[in-house]
Amino acid sequence: MLDQGSSQQQLAEVYQRESRRVLATLIRLLGSFDLAEEALHDAFMVAATQWPSEGVPDNPRAWLVSTGRFKAIDQLRRRARFDESQQAIADSLYQQTERDLLTDDDRIEDDRLRLIFTCCHPSLSPDAQIALTLREVCDLSTEEIVGLYDLLLQVSPSPVVALNRAAAVAMRDGWSAGLALMDQLRDQGALAGYHLLPAARAHLLAKLGRDREAREAYGEALALVQQEPERRYLQGRLKALQ
């Protein structure tokens, strides 16, 4: 058994060293960036509960991947009560072989390369690609990303930069704080016709449990979006709220 101070320190060290690798592997296994992020956070929450009494596993990376995967399966099975297609996905994930779960260095490097490609996917706007790459590949903290957008607003102020800063503030200070900044941008009208503003608002509204408003915002974004991959993504998010 570890004392609380040392267990928290070890957990922090594992997070700093392994979280990006674990996330990359979970994205490969789960096929969804959002689901992988949720699974990563759930796995570390379980670790924070179990490791102080049971000790740090011999292979923390493999333990976190396995725990995150099972948490994702549980999440999909809960969703299956409202969407039968989620049960099939959960069953498919449960049947993954031991080979699929390998976390050796070669496979990890493949997963990290895939993460880089995910961050640069053409369905993402250039600003979203930058923000995602800063956080997931460059491993900058949310505080550092907010600082970068603060600097950008001073050097080259624009509503789009302000929107990206609002998204970073939401990760740092909470969904409500980010939504308040986005609402200010909406009221100013500088981003009228820009689909990513209502899309970002919809995401935060959904996180806050304000589903009706989130559906309205997703509908607004769908009326503005031009690219088909983005349209399909927004339609999927809207369907999940119905």
PDB file of C-alpha atoms in Angstrom:
ATOM      1  CA  MET A   1       0.000   0.000   0.000  1.00  0.00           C
ATOM      2  CA  LEU A   2       1.268   3.472  -0.897  1.00  0.00           C
ATOM      3  CA  ASP A   3       0.804   6.580   1.186  1.00  0.00           C
ATOM      4  CA  GLN A   4      -1.415   9.208  -0.436  1.00  0.00           C
ATOM      5  CA  GLY A   5       1.404  11.597  -1.299  1.00  0.00           C
ATOM      6  CA  SER A   6       3.575   9.038  -3.073  1.00  0.00           C
ATOM      7  CA  SER A   7       0.624   7.461  -4.897  1.00  0.00           C
ATOM      8  CA  GLN A   8      -0.490  10.833  -6.242  1.00  0.00           C
ATOM      9  CA  GLN A   9       3.055  11.586  -7.356  1.00  0.00           C
ATOM     10  CA  GLN A  10       3.375   8.226  -9.127  1.00  0.00           C
ATOM     11  CA  LEU A  11       0.002   8.691 -10.797  1.00  0.00           C
ATOM     12  CA  ALA A  12       1.031  12.155 -11.996  1.00  0.00           C
ATOM     13  CA  GLU A  13       4.298  10.761 -13.367  1.00  0.00           C
ATOM     14  CA  VAL A  14       2.481   7.959 -15.216  1.00  0.00           C
ATOM     15  CA  TYR A  15       0.011  10.464 -16.645  1.00  0.00           C
ATOM     16  CA  GLN A  16       2.811  12.723 -17.866  1.00  0.00           C
ATOM     17  CA  ARG A  17       4.745   9.805 -19.367  1.00  0.00           C
ATOM     18  CA  GLU A  18       1.998   7.574 -20.754  1.00  0.00           C
ATOM     19  CA  SER A  19      -1.266   9.471 -21.291  1.00  0.00           C
ATOM     20  CA  ARG A  20      -0.587  10.443 -24.929  1.00  0.00           C
ATOM     21  CA  ARG A  21       0.451   6.880 -25.783  1.00  0.00           C
ATOM     22  CA  VAL A  22      -2.579   5.409 -24.019  1.00  0.00           C
ATOM     23  CA  LEU A  23      -4.867   7.852 -25.825  1.00  0.00           C
ATOM     24  CA  ALA A  24      -3.350   6.974 -29.195  1.00  0.00           C
ATOM     25  CA  THR A  25      -3.908   3.258 -28.583  1.00  0.00           C
ATOM     26  CA  LEU A  26      -7.462   3.793 -27.361  1.00  0.00           C
ATOM     27  CA  ILE A  27      -8.266   5.784 -30.505  1.00  0.00           C
ATOM     28  CA  ARG A  28      -7.081   2.808 -32.568  1.00  0.00           C
ATOM     29  CA  LEU A  29      -9.099   0.335 -30.514  1.00  0.00           C
ATOM     30  CA  LEU A  30     -12.285   2.365 -30.159  1.00  0.00           C
ATOM     31  CA  GLY A  31     -12.317   4.195 -33.469  1.00  0.00           C
ATOM     32  CA  SER A  32     -13.574   7.400 -31.850  1.00  0.00           C
ATOM     33  CA  PHE A  33     -11.538  10.322 -30.556  1.00  0.00           C
ATOM     34  CA  ASP A  34     -14.249  11.467 -28.132  1.00  0.00           C
ATOM     35  CA  LEU A  35     -14.865   7.968 -26.769  1.00  0.00           C
ATOM     36  CA  ALA A  36     -11.109   7.427 -26.388  1.00  0.00           C
ATOM     37  CA  GLU A  37     -10.710  10.670 -24.414  1.00  0.00           C
ATOM     38  CA  GLU A  38     -13.562   9.683 -22.088  1.00  0.00           C
ATOM     39  CA  ALA A  39     -12.043   6.209 -21.667  1.00  0.00           C
ATOM     40  CA  LEU A  40      -8.628   7.698 -20.874  1.00  0.00           C
ATOM     41  CA  HIS A  41     -10.048   9.926 -18.145  1.00  0.00           C
ATOM     42  CA  ASP A  42     -12.138   7.061 -16.729  1.00  0.00           C
ATOM     43  CA  ALA A  43      -9.070   4.802 -16.617  1.00  0.00           C
ATOM     44  CA  PHE A  44      -7.056   7.354 -14.660  1.00  0.00           C
ATOM     45  CA  MET A  45      -9.972   7.886 -12.268  1.00  0.00           C
ATOM     46  CA  VAL A  46      -9.998   4.143 -11.551  1.00  0.00           C
ATOM     47  CA  ALA A  47      -6.228   4.213 -11.127  1.00  0.00           C
ATOM     48  CA  ALA A  48      -6.516   7.041  -8.605  1.00  0.00           C
ATOM     49  CA  THR A  49      -8.871   4.841  -6.576  1.00  0.00           C
ATOM     50  CA  GLN A  50      -7.132   1.468  -6.880  1.00  0.00           C
ATOM     51  CA  TRP A  51      -3.414   2.134  -7.090  1.00  0.00           C
ATOM     52  CA  PRO A  52      -2.994   3.632  -3.583  1.00  0.00           C
ATOM     53  CA  SER A  53      -4.230   0.361  -2.027  1.00  0.00           C
ATOM     54  CA  GLU A  54      -3.190  -2.192  -4.665  1.00  0.00           C
ATOM     55  CA  GLY A  55       0.037  -0.625  -5.918  1.00  0.00           C
ATOM     56  CA  VAL A  56       1.061   0.543  -9.381  1.00  0.00           C
ATOM     57  CA  PRO A  57       0.811  -2.285 -11.963  1.00  0.00           C
ATOM     58  CA  ASP A  58       4.002  -3.671 -13.498  1.00  0.00           C
ATOM     59  CA  ASN A  59       2.853  -2.347 -16.875  1.00  0.00           C
ATOM     60  CA  PRO A  60       0.808   0.822 -16.190  1.00  0.00           C
ATOM     61  CA  ARG A  61       0.330   1.547 -19.898  1.00  0.00           C
ATOM     62  CA  ALA A  62      -1.257  -1.850 -20.625  1.00  0.00           C
ATOM     63  CA  TRP A  63      -3.382  -1.604 -17.465  1.00  0.00           C
ATOM     64  CA  LEU A  64      -4.702   1.821 -18.480  1.00  0.00           C
ATOM     65  CA  VAL A  65      -5.465   0.703 -22.044  1.00  0.00           C
ATOM     66  CA  SER A  66      -7.344  -2.372 -20.807  1.00  0.00           C
ATOM     67  CA  THR A  67      -9.263  -0.432 -18.146  1.00  0.00           C
ATOM     68  CA  GLY A  68     -10.127   2.355 -20.559  1.00  0.00           C
ATOM     69  CA  ARG A  69     -11.344  -0.145 -23.155  1.00  0.00           C
ATOM     70  CA  PHE A  70     -13.688  -1.844 -20.690  1.00  0.00           C
ATOM     71  CA  LYS A  71     -14.981   1.534 -19.497  1.00  0.00           C
ATOM     72  CA  ALA A  72     -15.759   2.427 -23.114  1.00  0.00           C
ATOM     73  CA  ILE A  73     -17.601  -0.875 -23.595  1.00  0.00           C
ATOM     74  CA  ASP A  74     -19.690  -0.153 -20.485  1.00  0.00           C
ATOM     75  CA  GLN A  75     -20.470   3.317 -21.826  1.00  0.00           C
ATOM     76  CA  LEU A  76     -21.591   1.958 -25.205  1.00  0.00           C
ATOM     77  CA  ARG A  77     -23.807  -0.657 -23.557  1.00  0.00           C
ATOM     78  CA  ARG A  78     -25.494   2.065 -21.522  1.00  0.00           C
ATOM     79  CA  ARG A  79     -26.098   4.020 -24.724  1.00  0.00           C
ATOM     80  CA  ALA A  80     -27.494   0.871 -26.351  1.00  0.00           C
ATOM     81  CA  ARG A  81     -30.644   1.306 -24.286  1.00  0.00           C
ATOM     82  CA  PHE A  82     -31.440   4.237 -26.591  1.00  0.00           C
ATOM     83  CA  ASP A  83     -29.578   3.215 -29.768  1.00  0.00           C
ATOM     84  CA  GLU A  84     -29.348  -0.484 -30.674  1.00  0.00           C
ATOM     85  CA  SER A  85     -26.385   0.095 -32.995  1.00  0.00           C
ATOM     86  CA  GLN A  86     -24.228   0.886 -29.957  1.00  0.00           C
ATOM     87  CA  GLN A  87     -24.610  -2.692 -28.679  1.00  0.00           C
ATOM     88  CA  ALA A  88     -23.054  -4.092 -31.857  1.00  0.00           C
ATOM     89  CA  ILE A  89     -20.093  -1.748 -31.470  1.00  0.00           C
ATOM     90  CA  ALA A  90     -19.693  -2.759 -27.835  1.00  0.00           C
ATOM     91  CA  ASP A  91     -19.780  -6.461 -28.736  1.00  0.00           C
ATOM     92  CA  SER A  92     -17.158  -5.905 -31.438  1.00  0.00           C
ATOM     93  CA  LEU A  93     -14.854  -4.150 -28.983  1.00  0.00           C
ATOM     94  CA  TYR A  94     -15.332  -6.902 -26.400  1.00  0.00           C
ATOM     95  CA  GLN A  95     -14.217  -9.521 -28.938  1.00  0.00           C
ATOM     96  CA  GLN A  96     -10.929  -7.796 -29.722  1.00  0.00           C
ATOM     97  CA  THR A  97      -8.020 -10.214 -29.489  1.00  0.00           C
ATOM     98  CA  GLU A  98      -4.969  -9.999 -27.288  1.00  0.00           C
ATOM     99  CA  ARG A  99      -3.012  -9.005 -30.388  1.00  0.00           C
ATOM    100  CA  ASP A 100      -5.253  -5.969 -30.820  1.00  0.00           C
ATOM    101  CA  LEU A 101      -4.436  -4.839 -27.288  1.00  0.00           C
ATOM    102  CA  LEU A 102      -0.659  -5.018 -27.654  1.00  0.00           C
ATOM    103  CA  THR A 103       1.106  -1.930 -26.352  1.00  0.00           C
ATOM    104  CA  ASP A 104       4.670  -2.704 -27.445  1.00  0.00           C
ATOM    105  CA  ASP A 105       6.857   0.190 -28.572  1.00  0.00           C
ATOM    106  CA  ASP A 106       6.439  -0.485 -32.302  1.00  0.00           C
ATOM    107  CA  ARG A 107       2.657  -0.602 -32.030  1.00  0.00           C
ATOM    108  CA  ILE A 108       2.685   2.519 -29.835  1.00  0.00           C
ATOM    109  CA  GLU A 109       4.651   4.448 -32.458  1.00  0.00           C
ATOM    110  CA  ASP A 110       2.100   3.376 -35.077  1.00  0.00           C
ATOM    111  CA  ASP A 111      -0.667   4.590 -32.774  1.00  0.00           C
ATOM    112  CA  ARG A 112       1.042   7.928 -32.195  1.00  0.00           C
ATOM    113  CA  LEU A 113       1.485   8.405 -35.933  1.00  0.00           C
ATOM    114  CA  ARG A 114      -2.214   7.660 -36.375  1.00  0.00           C
ATOM    115  CA  LEU A 115      -2.956  10.289 -33.708  1.00  0.00           C
ATOM    116  CA  ILE A 116      -0.976  12.855 -35.699  1.00  0.00           C
ATOM    117  CA  PHE A 117      -3.010  12.025 -38.808  1.00  0.00           C
ATOM    118  CA  THR A 118      -6.212  12.281 -36.760  1.00  0.00           C
ATOM    119  CA  CYS A 119      -5.257  15.787 -35.636  1.00  0.00           C
ATOM    120  CA  CYS A 120      -4.659  16.755 -39.282  1.00  0.00           C
ATOM    121  CA  HIS A 121      -7.831  15.192 -40.672  1.00  0.00           C
ATOM    122  CA  PRO A 122      -9.284  17.325 -43.492  1.00  0.00           C
ATOM    123  CA  SER A 123     -12.740  17.297 -41.896  1.00  0.00           C
ATOM    124  CA  LEU A 124     -11.315  19.541 -39.153  1.00  0.00           C
ATOM    125  CA  SER A 125     -10.922  23.250 -39.712  1.00  0.00           C
ATOM    126  CA  PRO A 126      -7.302  24.519 -39.732  1.00  0.00           C
ATOM    127  CA  ASP A 127      -7.853  26.212 -36.367  1.00  0.00           C
ATOM    128  CA  ALA A 128      -9.210  23.014 -34.845  1.00  0.00           C
ATOM    129  CA  GLN A 129      -6.244  21.068 -36.272  1.00  0.00           C
ATOM    130  CA  ILE A 130      -3.835  23.499 -34.610  1.00  0.00           C
ATOM    131  CA  ALA A 131      -5.554  23.356 -31.225  1.00  0.00           C
ATOM    132  CA  LEU A 132      -5.820  19.557 -31.289  1.00  0.00           C
ATOM    133  CA  THR A 133      -2.183  19.121 -32.336  1.00  0.00           C
ATOM    134  CA  LEU A 134      -0.963  21.470 -29.612  1.00  0.00           C
ATOM    135  CA  ARG A 135      -2.800  19.470 -26.972  1.00  0.00           C
ATOM    136  CA  GLU A 136      -2.535  15.879 -28.167  1.00  0.00           C
ATOM    137  CA  VAL A 137       0.775  15.759 -30.060  1.00  0.00           C
ATOM    138  CA  CYS A 138       2.852  18.613 -28.641  1.00  0.00           C
ATOM    139  CA  ASP A 139       1.529  17.770 -25.142  1.00  0.00           C
ATOM    140  CA  LEU A 140       0.950  21.394 -24.193  1.00  0.00           C
ATOM    141  CA  SER A 141      -1.229  21.939 -21.161  1.00  0.00           C
ATOM    142  CA  THR A 142      -4.560  23.703 -21.497  1.00  0.00           C
ATOM    143  CA  GLU A 143      -3.070  26.621 -19.582  1.00  0.00           C
ATOM    144  CA  GLU A 144      -0.270  26.897 -22.135  1.00  0.00           C
ATOM    145  CA  ILE A 145      -2.720  26.748 -25.037  1.00  0.00           C
ATOM    146  CA  VAL A 146      -4.840  29.524 -23.517  1.00  0.00           C
ATOM    147  CA  GLY A 147      -1.648  31.557 -23.144  1.00  0.00           C
ATOM    148  CA  LEU A 148      -0.808  31.011 -26.809  1.00  0.00           C
ATOM    149  CA  TYR A 149      -4.269  32.188 -27.888  1.00  0.00           C
ATOM    150  CA  ASP A 150      -3.953  35.198 -25.587  1.00  0.00           C
ATOM    151  CA  LEU A 151      -0.735  36.060 -27.416  1.00  0.00           C
ATOM    152  CA  LEU A 152      -2.373  35.502 -30.816  1.00  0.00           C
ATOM    153  CA  LEU A 153      -5.217  37.866 -29.875  1.00  0.00           C
ATOM    154  CA  GLN A 154      -2.630  40.547 -29.087  1.00  0.00           C
ATOM    155  CA  VAL A 155      -0.613  39.990 -32.261  1.00  0.00           C
ATOM    156  CA  SER A 156      -3.409  39.200 -34.720  1.00  0.00           C
ATOM    157  CA  PRO A 157      -6.837  39.725 -33.164  1.00  0.00           C
ATOM    158  CA  SER A 158      -9.683  37.931 -34.914  1.00  0.00           C
ATOM    159  CA  PRO A 159     -13.029  36.369 -33.947  1.00  0.00           C
ATOM    160  CA  VAL A 160     -11.798  32.925 -35.029  1.00  0.00           C
ATOM    161  CA  VAL A 161      -8.811  33.131 -32.675  1.00  0.00           C
ATOM    162  CA  ALA A 162     -11.184  34.322 -29.947  1.00  0.00           C
ATOM    163  CA  LEU A 163     -13.388  31.260 -30.575  1.00  0.00           C
ATOM    164  CA  ASN A 164     -10.417  28.921 -30.241  1.00  0.00           C
ATOM    165  CA  ARG A 165      -9.395  30.673 -27.047  1.00  0.00           C
ATOM    166  CA  ALA A 166     -12.946  30.206 -25.708  1.00  0.00           C
ATOM    167  CA  ALA A 167     -12.678  26.475 -26.405  1.00  0.00           C
ATOM    168  CA  ALA A 168      -9.376  26.326 -24.513  1.00  0.00           C
ATOM    169  CA  VAL A 169     -10.891  28.293 -21.614  1.00  0.00           C
ATOM    170  CA  ALA A 170     -13.733  25.747 -21.499  1.00  0.00           C
ATOM    171  CA  MET A 171     -11.179  22.965 -20.973  1.00  0.00           C
ATOM    172  CA  ARG A 172      -9.316  24.965 -18.346  1.00  0.00           C
ATOM    173  CA  ASP A 173     -12.093  26.704 -16.399  1.00  0.00           C
ATOM    174  CA  GLY A 174     -15.157  24.599 -17.162  1.00  0.00           C
ATOM    175  CA  TRP A 175     -17.858  24.339 -19.822  1.00  0.00           C
ATOM    176  CA  SER A 176     -19.838  27.317 -18.509  1.00  0.00           C
ATOM    177  CA  ALA A 177     -16.851  29.651 -18.701  1.00  0.00           C
ATOM    178  CA  GLY A 178     -16.172  28.721 -22.311  1.00  0.00           C
ATOM    179  CA  LEU A 179     -19.843  28.958 -23.254  1.00  0.00           C
ATOM    180  CA  ALA A 180     -20.071  32.469 -21.800  1.00  0.00           C
ATOM    181  CA  LEU A 181     -17.233  33.607 -24.076  1.00  0.00           C
ATOM    182  CA  MET A 182     -18.844  31.929 -27.091  1.00  0.00           C
ATOM    183  CA  ASP A 183     -22.168  33.594 -26.314  1.00  0.00           C
ATOM    184  CA  GLN A 184     -20.381  36.948 -26.330  1.00  0.00           C
ATOM    185  CA  LEU A 185     -18.953  36.173 -29.764  1.00  0.00           C
ATOM    186  CA  ARG A 186     -22.407  35.176 -31.011  1.00  0.00           C
ATOM    187  CA  ASP A 187     -23.946  38.395 -29.692  1.00  0.00           C
ATOM    188  CA  GLN A 188     -21.229  40.472 -31.348  1.00  0.00           C
ATOM    189  CA  GLY A 189     -22.169  38.969 -34.709  1.00  0.00           C
ATOM    190  CA  ALA A 190     -18.604  38.850 -36.008  1.00  0.00           C
ATOM    191  CA  LEU A 191     -18.864  35.102 -36.715  1.00  0.00           C
ATOM    192  CA  ALA A 192     -22.318  35.124 -38.275  1.00  0.00           C
ATOM    193  CA  GLY A 193     -22.401  32.403 -40.920  1.00  0.00           C
ATOM    194  CA  TYR A 194     -19.419  30.542 -39.420  1.00  0.00           C
ATOM    195  CA  HIS A 195     -20.696  27.054 -38.601  1.00  0.00           C
ATOM    196  CA  LEU A 196     -18.031  26.227 -36.016  1.00  0.00           C
ATOM    197  CA  LEU A 197     -19.408  28.771 -33.536  1.00  0.00           C
ATOM    198  CA  PRO A 198     -22.847  27.128 -33.160  1.00  0.00           C
ATOM    199  CA  ALA A 199     -21.162  23.711 -33.369  1.00  0.00           C
ATOM    200  CA  ALA A 200     -18.834  24.585 -30.489  1.00  0.00           C
ATOM    201  CA  ARG A 201     -21.714  26.066 -28.483  1.00  0.00           C
ATOM    202  CA  ALA A 202     -23.746  22.902 -29.090  1.00  0.00           C
ATOM    203  CA  HIS A 203     -20.902  20.748 -27.758  1.00  0.00           C
ATOM    204  CA  LEU A 204     -20.626  22.775 -24.548  1.00  0.00           C
ATOM    205  CA  LEU A 205     -24.404  22.935 -24.089  1.00  0.00           C
ATOM    206  CA  ALA A 206     -24.540  19.138 -24.380  1.00  0.00           C
ATOM    207  CA  LYS A 207     -21.739  18.802 -21.829  1.00  0.00           C
ATOM    208  CA  LEU A 208     -23.810  20.956 -19.467  1.00  0.00           C
ATOM    209  CA  GLY A 209     -26.883  18.778 -19.955  1.00  0.00           C
ATOM    210  CA  ARG A 210     -28.802  21.485 -21.806  1.00  0.00           C
ATOM    211  CA  ASP A 211     -29.862  19.088 -24.557  1.00  0.00           C
ATOM    212  CA  ARG A 212     -32.686  21.128 -26.084  1.00  0.00           C
ATOM    213  CA  GLU A 213     -30.444  24.142 -26.590  1.00  0.00           C
ATOM    214  CA  ALA A 214     -27.672  21.869 -27.851  1.00  0.00           C
ATOM    215  CA  ARG A 215     -29.997  20.395 -30.493  1.00  0.00           C
ATOM    216  CA  GLU A 216     -30.971  23.879 -31.623  1.00  0.00           C
ATOM    217  CA  ALA A 217     -27.318  24.906 -31.903  1.00  0.00           C
ATOM    218  CA  TYR A 218     -26.426  21.751 -33.865  1.00  0.00           C
ATOM    219  CA  GLY A 219     -29.333  22.522 -36.197  1.00  0.00           C
ATOM    220  CA  GLU A 220     -27.957  26.030 -36.697  1.00  0.00           C
ATOM    221  CA  ALA A 221     -24.503  24.623 -37.468  1.00  0.00           C
ATOM    222  CA  LEU A 222     -25.953  22.121 -39.968  1.00  0.00           C
ATOM    223  CA  ALA A 223     -27.693  24.929 -41.806  1.00  0.00           C
ATOM    224  CA  LEU A 224     -24.324  26.646 -42.303  1.00  0.00           C
ATOM    225  CA  VAL A 225     -21.832  23.794 -42.847  1.00  0.00           C
ATOM    226  CA  GLN A 226     -20.508  23.228 -46.369  1.00  0.00           C
ATOM    227  CA  GLN A 227     -18.216  20.191 -46.127  1.00  0.00           C
ATOM    228  CA  GLU A 228     -19.893  16.779 -46.186  1.00  0.00           C
ATOM    229  CA  PRO A 229     -17.582  15.095 -43.603  1.00  0.00           C
ATOM    230  CA  GLU A 230     -18.360  17.876 -41.126  1.00  0.00           C
ATOM    231  CA  ARG A 231     -22.061  17.595 -41.937  1.00  0.00           C
ATOM    232  CA  ARG A 232     -22.037  13.865 -41.164  1.00  0.00           C
ATOM    233  CA  TYR A 233     -20.203  14.487 -37.905  1.00  0.00           C
ATOM    234  CA  LEU A 234     -22.705  17.141 -36.792  1.00  0.00           C
ATOM    235  CA  GLN A 235     -25.632  14.940 -37.778  1.00  0.00           C
ATOM    236  CA  GLY A 236     -24.187  12.163 -35.639  1.00  0.00           C
ATOM    237  CA  ARG A 237     -23.824  14.467 -32.647  1.00  0.00           C
ATOM    238  CA  LEU A 238     -27.388  15.707 -33.106  1.00  0.00           C
ATOM    239  CA  LYS A 239     -28.747  12.170 -33.388  1.00  0.00           C
ATOM    240  CA  ALA A 240     -27.021  11.229 -30.126  1.00  0.00           C
ATOM    241  CA  LEU A 241     -29.064  13.910 -28.340  1.00  0.00           C
ATOM    242  CA  GLN A 242     -32.435  12.765 -29.687  1.00  0.00           C
TER     243      GLN A 242
END
